[in-house]
PDB file of C-alpha atoms in Angstrom:
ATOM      1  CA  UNK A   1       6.847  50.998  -3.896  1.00  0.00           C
ATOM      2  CA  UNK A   2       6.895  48.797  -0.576  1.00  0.00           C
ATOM      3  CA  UNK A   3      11.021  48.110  -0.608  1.00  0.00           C
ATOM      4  CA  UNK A   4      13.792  49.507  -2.772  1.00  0.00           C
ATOM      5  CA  UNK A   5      15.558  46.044  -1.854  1.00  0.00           C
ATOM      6  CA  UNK A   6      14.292  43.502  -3.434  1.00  0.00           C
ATOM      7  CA  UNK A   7      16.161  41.119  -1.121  1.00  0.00           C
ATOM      8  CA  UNK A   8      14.975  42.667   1.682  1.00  0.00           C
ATOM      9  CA  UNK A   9      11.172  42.642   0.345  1.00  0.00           C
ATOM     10  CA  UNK A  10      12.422  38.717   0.276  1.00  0.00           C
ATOM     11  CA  UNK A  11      13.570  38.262   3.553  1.00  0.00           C
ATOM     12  CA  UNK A  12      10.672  40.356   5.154  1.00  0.00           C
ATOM     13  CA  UNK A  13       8.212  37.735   3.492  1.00  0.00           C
ATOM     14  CA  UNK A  14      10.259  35.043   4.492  1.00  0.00           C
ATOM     15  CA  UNK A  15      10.440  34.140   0.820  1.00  0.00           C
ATOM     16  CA  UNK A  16      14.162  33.351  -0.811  1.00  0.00           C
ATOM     17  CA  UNK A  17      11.797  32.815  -4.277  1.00  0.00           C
ATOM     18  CA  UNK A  18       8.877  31.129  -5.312  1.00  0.00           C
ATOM     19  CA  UNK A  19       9.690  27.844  -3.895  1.00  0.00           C
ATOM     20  CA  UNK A  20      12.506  28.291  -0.886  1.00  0.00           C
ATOM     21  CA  UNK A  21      11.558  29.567   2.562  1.00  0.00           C
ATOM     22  CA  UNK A  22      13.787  30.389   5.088  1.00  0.00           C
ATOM     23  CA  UNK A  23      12.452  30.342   8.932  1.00  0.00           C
ATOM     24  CA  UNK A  24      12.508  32.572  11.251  1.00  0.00           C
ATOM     25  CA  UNK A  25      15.448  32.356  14.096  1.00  0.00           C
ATOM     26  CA  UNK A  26      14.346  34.913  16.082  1.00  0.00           C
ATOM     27  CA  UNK A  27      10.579  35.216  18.171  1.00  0.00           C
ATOM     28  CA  UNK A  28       9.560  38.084  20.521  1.00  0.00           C
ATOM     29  CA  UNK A  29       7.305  37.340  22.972  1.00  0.00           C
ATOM     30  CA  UNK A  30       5.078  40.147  24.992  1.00  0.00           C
ATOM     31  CA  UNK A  31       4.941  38.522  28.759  1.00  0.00           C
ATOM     32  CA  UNK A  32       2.710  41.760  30.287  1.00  0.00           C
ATOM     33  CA  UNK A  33       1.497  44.872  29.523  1.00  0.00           C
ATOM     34  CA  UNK A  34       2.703  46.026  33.329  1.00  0.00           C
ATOM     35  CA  UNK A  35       5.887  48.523  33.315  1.00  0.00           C
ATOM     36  CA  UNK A  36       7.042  50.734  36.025  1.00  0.00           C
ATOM     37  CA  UNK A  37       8.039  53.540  34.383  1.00  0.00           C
ATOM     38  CA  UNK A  38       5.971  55.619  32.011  1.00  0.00           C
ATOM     39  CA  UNK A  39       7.510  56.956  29.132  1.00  0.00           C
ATOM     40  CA  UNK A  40       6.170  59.047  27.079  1.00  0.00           C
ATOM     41  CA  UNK A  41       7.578  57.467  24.552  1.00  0.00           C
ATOM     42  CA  UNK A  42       6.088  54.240  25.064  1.00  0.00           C
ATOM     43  CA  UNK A  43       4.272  52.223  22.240  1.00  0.00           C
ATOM     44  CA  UNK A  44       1.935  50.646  24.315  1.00  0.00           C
ATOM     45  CA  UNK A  45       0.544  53.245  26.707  1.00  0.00           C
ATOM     46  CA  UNK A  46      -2.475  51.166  28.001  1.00  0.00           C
ATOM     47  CA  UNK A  47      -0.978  49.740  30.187  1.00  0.00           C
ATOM     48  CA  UNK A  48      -3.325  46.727  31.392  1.00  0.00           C
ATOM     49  CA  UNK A  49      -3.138  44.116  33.898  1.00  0.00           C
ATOM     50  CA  UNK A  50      -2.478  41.544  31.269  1.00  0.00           C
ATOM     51  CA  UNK A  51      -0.204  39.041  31.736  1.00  0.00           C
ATOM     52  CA  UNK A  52       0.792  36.417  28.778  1.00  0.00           C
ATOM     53  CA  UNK A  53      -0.513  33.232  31.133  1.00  0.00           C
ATOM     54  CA  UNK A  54       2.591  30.453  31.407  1.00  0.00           C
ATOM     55  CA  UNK A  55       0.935  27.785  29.710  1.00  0.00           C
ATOM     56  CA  UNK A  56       0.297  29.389  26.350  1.00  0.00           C
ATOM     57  CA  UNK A  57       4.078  30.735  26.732  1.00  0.00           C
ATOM     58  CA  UNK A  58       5.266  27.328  27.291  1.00  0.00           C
ATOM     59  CA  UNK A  59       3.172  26.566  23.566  1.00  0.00           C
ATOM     60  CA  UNK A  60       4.345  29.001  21.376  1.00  0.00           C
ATOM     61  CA  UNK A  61       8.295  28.231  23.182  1.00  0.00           C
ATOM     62  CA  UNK A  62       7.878  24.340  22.251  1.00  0.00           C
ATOM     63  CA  UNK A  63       6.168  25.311  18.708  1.00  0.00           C
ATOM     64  CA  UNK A  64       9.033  27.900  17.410  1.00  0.00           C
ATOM     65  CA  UNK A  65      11.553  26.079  15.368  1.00  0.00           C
ATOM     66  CA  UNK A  66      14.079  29.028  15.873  1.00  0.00           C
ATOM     67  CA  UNK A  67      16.830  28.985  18.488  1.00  0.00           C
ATOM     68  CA  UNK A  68      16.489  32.921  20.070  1.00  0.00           C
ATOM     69  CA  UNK A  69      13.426  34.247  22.058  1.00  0.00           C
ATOM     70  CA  UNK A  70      13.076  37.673  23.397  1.00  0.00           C
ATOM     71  CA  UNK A  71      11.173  38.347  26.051  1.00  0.00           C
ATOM     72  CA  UNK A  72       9.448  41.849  26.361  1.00  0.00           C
ATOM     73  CA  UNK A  73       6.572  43.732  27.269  1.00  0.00           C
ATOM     74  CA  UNK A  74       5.764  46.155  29.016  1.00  0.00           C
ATOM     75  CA  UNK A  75       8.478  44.893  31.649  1.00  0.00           C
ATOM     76  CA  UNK A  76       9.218  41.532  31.576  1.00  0.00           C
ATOM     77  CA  UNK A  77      10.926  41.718  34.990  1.00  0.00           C
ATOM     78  CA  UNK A  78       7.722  42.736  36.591  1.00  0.00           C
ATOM     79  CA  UNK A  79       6.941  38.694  36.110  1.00  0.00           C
ATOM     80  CA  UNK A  80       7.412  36.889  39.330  1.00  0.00           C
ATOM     81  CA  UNK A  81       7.562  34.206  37.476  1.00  0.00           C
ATOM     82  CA  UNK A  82      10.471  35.281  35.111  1.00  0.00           C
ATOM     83  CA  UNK A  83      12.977  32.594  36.430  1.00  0.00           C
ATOM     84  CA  UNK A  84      10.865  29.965  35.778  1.00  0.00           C
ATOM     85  CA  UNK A  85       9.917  31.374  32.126  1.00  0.00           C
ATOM     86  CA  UNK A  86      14.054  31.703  31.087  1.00  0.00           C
ATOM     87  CA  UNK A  87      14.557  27.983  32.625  1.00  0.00           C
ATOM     88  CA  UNK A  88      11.618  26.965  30.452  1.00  0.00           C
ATOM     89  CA  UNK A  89      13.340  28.311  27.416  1.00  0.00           C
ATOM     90  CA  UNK A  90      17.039  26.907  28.063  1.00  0.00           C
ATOM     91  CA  UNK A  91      15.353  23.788  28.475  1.00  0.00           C
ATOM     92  CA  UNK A  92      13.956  23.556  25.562  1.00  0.00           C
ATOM     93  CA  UNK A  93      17.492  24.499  23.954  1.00  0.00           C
ATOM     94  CA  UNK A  94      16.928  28.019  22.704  1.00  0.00           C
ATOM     95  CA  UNK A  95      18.076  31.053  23.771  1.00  0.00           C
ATOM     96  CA  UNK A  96      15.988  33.827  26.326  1.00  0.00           C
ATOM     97  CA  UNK A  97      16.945  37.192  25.465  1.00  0.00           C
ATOM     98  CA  UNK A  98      15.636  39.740  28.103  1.00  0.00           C
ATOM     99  CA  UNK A  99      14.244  43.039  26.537  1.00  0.00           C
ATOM    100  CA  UNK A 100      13.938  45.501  29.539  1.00  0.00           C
ATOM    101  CA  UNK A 101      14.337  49.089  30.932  1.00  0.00           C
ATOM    102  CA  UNK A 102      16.525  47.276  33.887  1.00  0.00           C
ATOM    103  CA  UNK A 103      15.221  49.167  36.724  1.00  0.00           C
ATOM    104  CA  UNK A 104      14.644  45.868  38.710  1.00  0.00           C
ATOM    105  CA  UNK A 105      18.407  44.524  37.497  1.00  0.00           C
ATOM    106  CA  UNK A 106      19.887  47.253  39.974  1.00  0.00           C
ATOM    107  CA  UNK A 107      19.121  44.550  42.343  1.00  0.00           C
ATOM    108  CA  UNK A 108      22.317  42.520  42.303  1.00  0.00           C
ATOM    109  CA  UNK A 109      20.318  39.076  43.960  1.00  0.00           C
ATOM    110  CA  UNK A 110      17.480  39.638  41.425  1.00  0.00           C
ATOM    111  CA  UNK A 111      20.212  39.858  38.327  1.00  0.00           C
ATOM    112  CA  UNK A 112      22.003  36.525  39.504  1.00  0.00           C
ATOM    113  CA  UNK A 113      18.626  34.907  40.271  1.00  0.00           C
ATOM    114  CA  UNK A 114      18.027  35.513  36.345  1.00  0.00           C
ATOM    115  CA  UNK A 115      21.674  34.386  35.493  1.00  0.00           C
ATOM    116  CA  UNK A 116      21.199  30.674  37.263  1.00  0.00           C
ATOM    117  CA  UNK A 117      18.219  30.359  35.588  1.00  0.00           C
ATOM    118  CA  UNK A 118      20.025  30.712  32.381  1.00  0.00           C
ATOM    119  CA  UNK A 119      19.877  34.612  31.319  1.00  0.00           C
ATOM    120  CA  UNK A 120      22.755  34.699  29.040  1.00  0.00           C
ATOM    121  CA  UNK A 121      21.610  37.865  26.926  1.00  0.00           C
ATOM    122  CA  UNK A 122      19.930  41.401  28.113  1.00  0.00           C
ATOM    123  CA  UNK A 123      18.818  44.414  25.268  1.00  0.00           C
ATOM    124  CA  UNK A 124      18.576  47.052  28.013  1.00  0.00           C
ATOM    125  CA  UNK A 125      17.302  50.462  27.402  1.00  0.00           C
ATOM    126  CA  UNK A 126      20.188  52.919  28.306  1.00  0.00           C
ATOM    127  CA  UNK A 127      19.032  56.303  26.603  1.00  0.00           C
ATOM    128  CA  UNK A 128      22.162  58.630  27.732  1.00  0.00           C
ATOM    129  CA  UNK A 129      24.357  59.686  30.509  1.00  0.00           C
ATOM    130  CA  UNK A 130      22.864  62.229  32.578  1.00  0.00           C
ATOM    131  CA  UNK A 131      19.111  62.344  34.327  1.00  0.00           C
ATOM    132  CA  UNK A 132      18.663  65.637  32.194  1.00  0.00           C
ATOM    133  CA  UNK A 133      17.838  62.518  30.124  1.00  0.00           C
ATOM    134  CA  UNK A 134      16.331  60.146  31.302  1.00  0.00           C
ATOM    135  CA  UNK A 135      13.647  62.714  33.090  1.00  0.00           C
ATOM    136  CA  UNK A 136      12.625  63.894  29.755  1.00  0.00           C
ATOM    137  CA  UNK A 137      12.023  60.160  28.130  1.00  0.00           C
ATOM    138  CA  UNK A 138      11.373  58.001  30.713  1.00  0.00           C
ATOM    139  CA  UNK A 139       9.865  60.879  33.377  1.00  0.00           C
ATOM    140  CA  UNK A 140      12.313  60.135  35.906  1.00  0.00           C
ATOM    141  CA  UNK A 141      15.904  60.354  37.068  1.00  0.00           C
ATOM    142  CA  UNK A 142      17.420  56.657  36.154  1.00  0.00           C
ATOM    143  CA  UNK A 143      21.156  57.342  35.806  1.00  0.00           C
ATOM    144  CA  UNK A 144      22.358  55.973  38.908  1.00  0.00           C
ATOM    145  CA  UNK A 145      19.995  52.837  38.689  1.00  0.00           C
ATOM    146  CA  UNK A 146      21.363  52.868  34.797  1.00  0.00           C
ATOM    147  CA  UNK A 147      25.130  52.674  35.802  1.00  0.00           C
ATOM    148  CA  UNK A 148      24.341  49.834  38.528  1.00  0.00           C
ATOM    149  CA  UNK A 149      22.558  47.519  36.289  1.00  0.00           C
ATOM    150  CA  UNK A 150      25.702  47.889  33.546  1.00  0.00           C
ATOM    151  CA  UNK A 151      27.411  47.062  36.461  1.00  0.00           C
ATOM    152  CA  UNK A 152      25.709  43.597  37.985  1.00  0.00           C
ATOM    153  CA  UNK A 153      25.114  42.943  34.878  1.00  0.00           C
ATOM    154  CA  UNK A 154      28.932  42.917  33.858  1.00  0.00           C
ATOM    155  CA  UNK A 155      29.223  41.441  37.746  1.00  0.00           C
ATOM    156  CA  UNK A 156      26.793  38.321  36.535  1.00  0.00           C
ATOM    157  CA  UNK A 157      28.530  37.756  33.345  1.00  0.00           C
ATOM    158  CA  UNK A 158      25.092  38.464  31.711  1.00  0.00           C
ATOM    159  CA  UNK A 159      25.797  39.563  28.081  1.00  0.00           C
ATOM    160  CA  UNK A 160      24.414  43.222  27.454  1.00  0.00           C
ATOM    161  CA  UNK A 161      23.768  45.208  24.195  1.00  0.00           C
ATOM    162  CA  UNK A 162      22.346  48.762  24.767  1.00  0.00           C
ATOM    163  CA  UNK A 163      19.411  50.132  23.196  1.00  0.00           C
ATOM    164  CA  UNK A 164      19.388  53.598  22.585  1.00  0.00           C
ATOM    165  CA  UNK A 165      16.007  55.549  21.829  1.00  0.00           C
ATOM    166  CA  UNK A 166      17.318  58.520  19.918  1.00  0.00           C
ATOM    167  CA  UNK A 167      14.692  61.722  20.739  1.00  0.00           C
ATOM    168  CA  UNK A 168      15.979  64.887  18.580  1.00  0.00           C
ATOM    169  CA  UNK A 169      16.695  67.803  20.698  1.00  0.00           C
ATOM    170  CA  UNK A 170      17.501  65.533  23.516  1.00  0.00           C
ATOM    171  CA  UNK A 171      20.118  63.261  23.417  1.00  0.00           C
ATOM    172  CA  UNK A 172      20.943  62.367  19.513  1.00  0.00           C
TER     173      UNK A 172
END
């Protein structure tokens, strides 16, 4: 048995039936393998110097037919070239959506650099309320830096959904 729903089975195969196909909306792209945390967590713990180079990002952007690209890693903010990456996307009429741990969004400047290039969405990691927390997931106290990016972000008018990694025994 590979899926109980059958419709699922469908939709994960991209397959409505033997002769429709839908196509994908969504794309995530990997911009680095560089993060500055270490979590132990983490699904990609070698963490390399490798960095998706612009010009193949700038292909696979103009080649997706879908409207919403999320850009992750590693940490995507560790890109100097980040701005420049969103802009590319808005451009080319789709939507960026940042996937990050935020730690560089405490910077207020650095969060409104990434709103006038056209940030409009953030998935930010935001794994509880106390550094109890956060020192057991991520291996460091966060909480303050956690509550200031909620807040430029919120400041910026950058829409925000939270993502939670649940860890039993720790903050479930």
């Amino acid at each position: 048995l590979i899926e109980k729903d059958p419709l699922l089975y469908k939709r994960l195969l991209n397959s409505k039936g033997p002769t429709e196909r839908e196509s994908f909306n969504k794309l995530s792209i990997s911009l680095t393998h560089l993060c500055n945390l270490n979590c132990n967590i983490c699904y990609l713990p070698k963490r390399t110097n490798y960095n998706l180079p612009f010009e193949d990002m700038k292909r696979i952007v103009a080649g997706f037919e879908g409207k919403y690209i999320r850009l992750s890693g590693g940490e995507p903010t560790l890109r100097k070239d980040l701005p420049q990456i969103i802009n590319y996307i808005v451009v080319n009429d789709k939507t960026p959506i940042l996937v990050t741990n935020g730690i560089r969004l405490a910077n207020y400047e650095y969060a409104r650099k990434l709103k006038d290039a056209g940030l409009k969405w953030v998935h930010f990691s935001f794994n509880g309320f106390s550094d109890a927390v956060y020192e057991k997931i991520n291996g460091k106290k966060l909480l303050r830096n956690k509550l200031k990016v909620i807040k430029n972000l919120r400041r910026v008018k950058i829409n925000t959904i939270l993502s939670i990694m649940l860890v039993k025994g720790v903050n479930e």
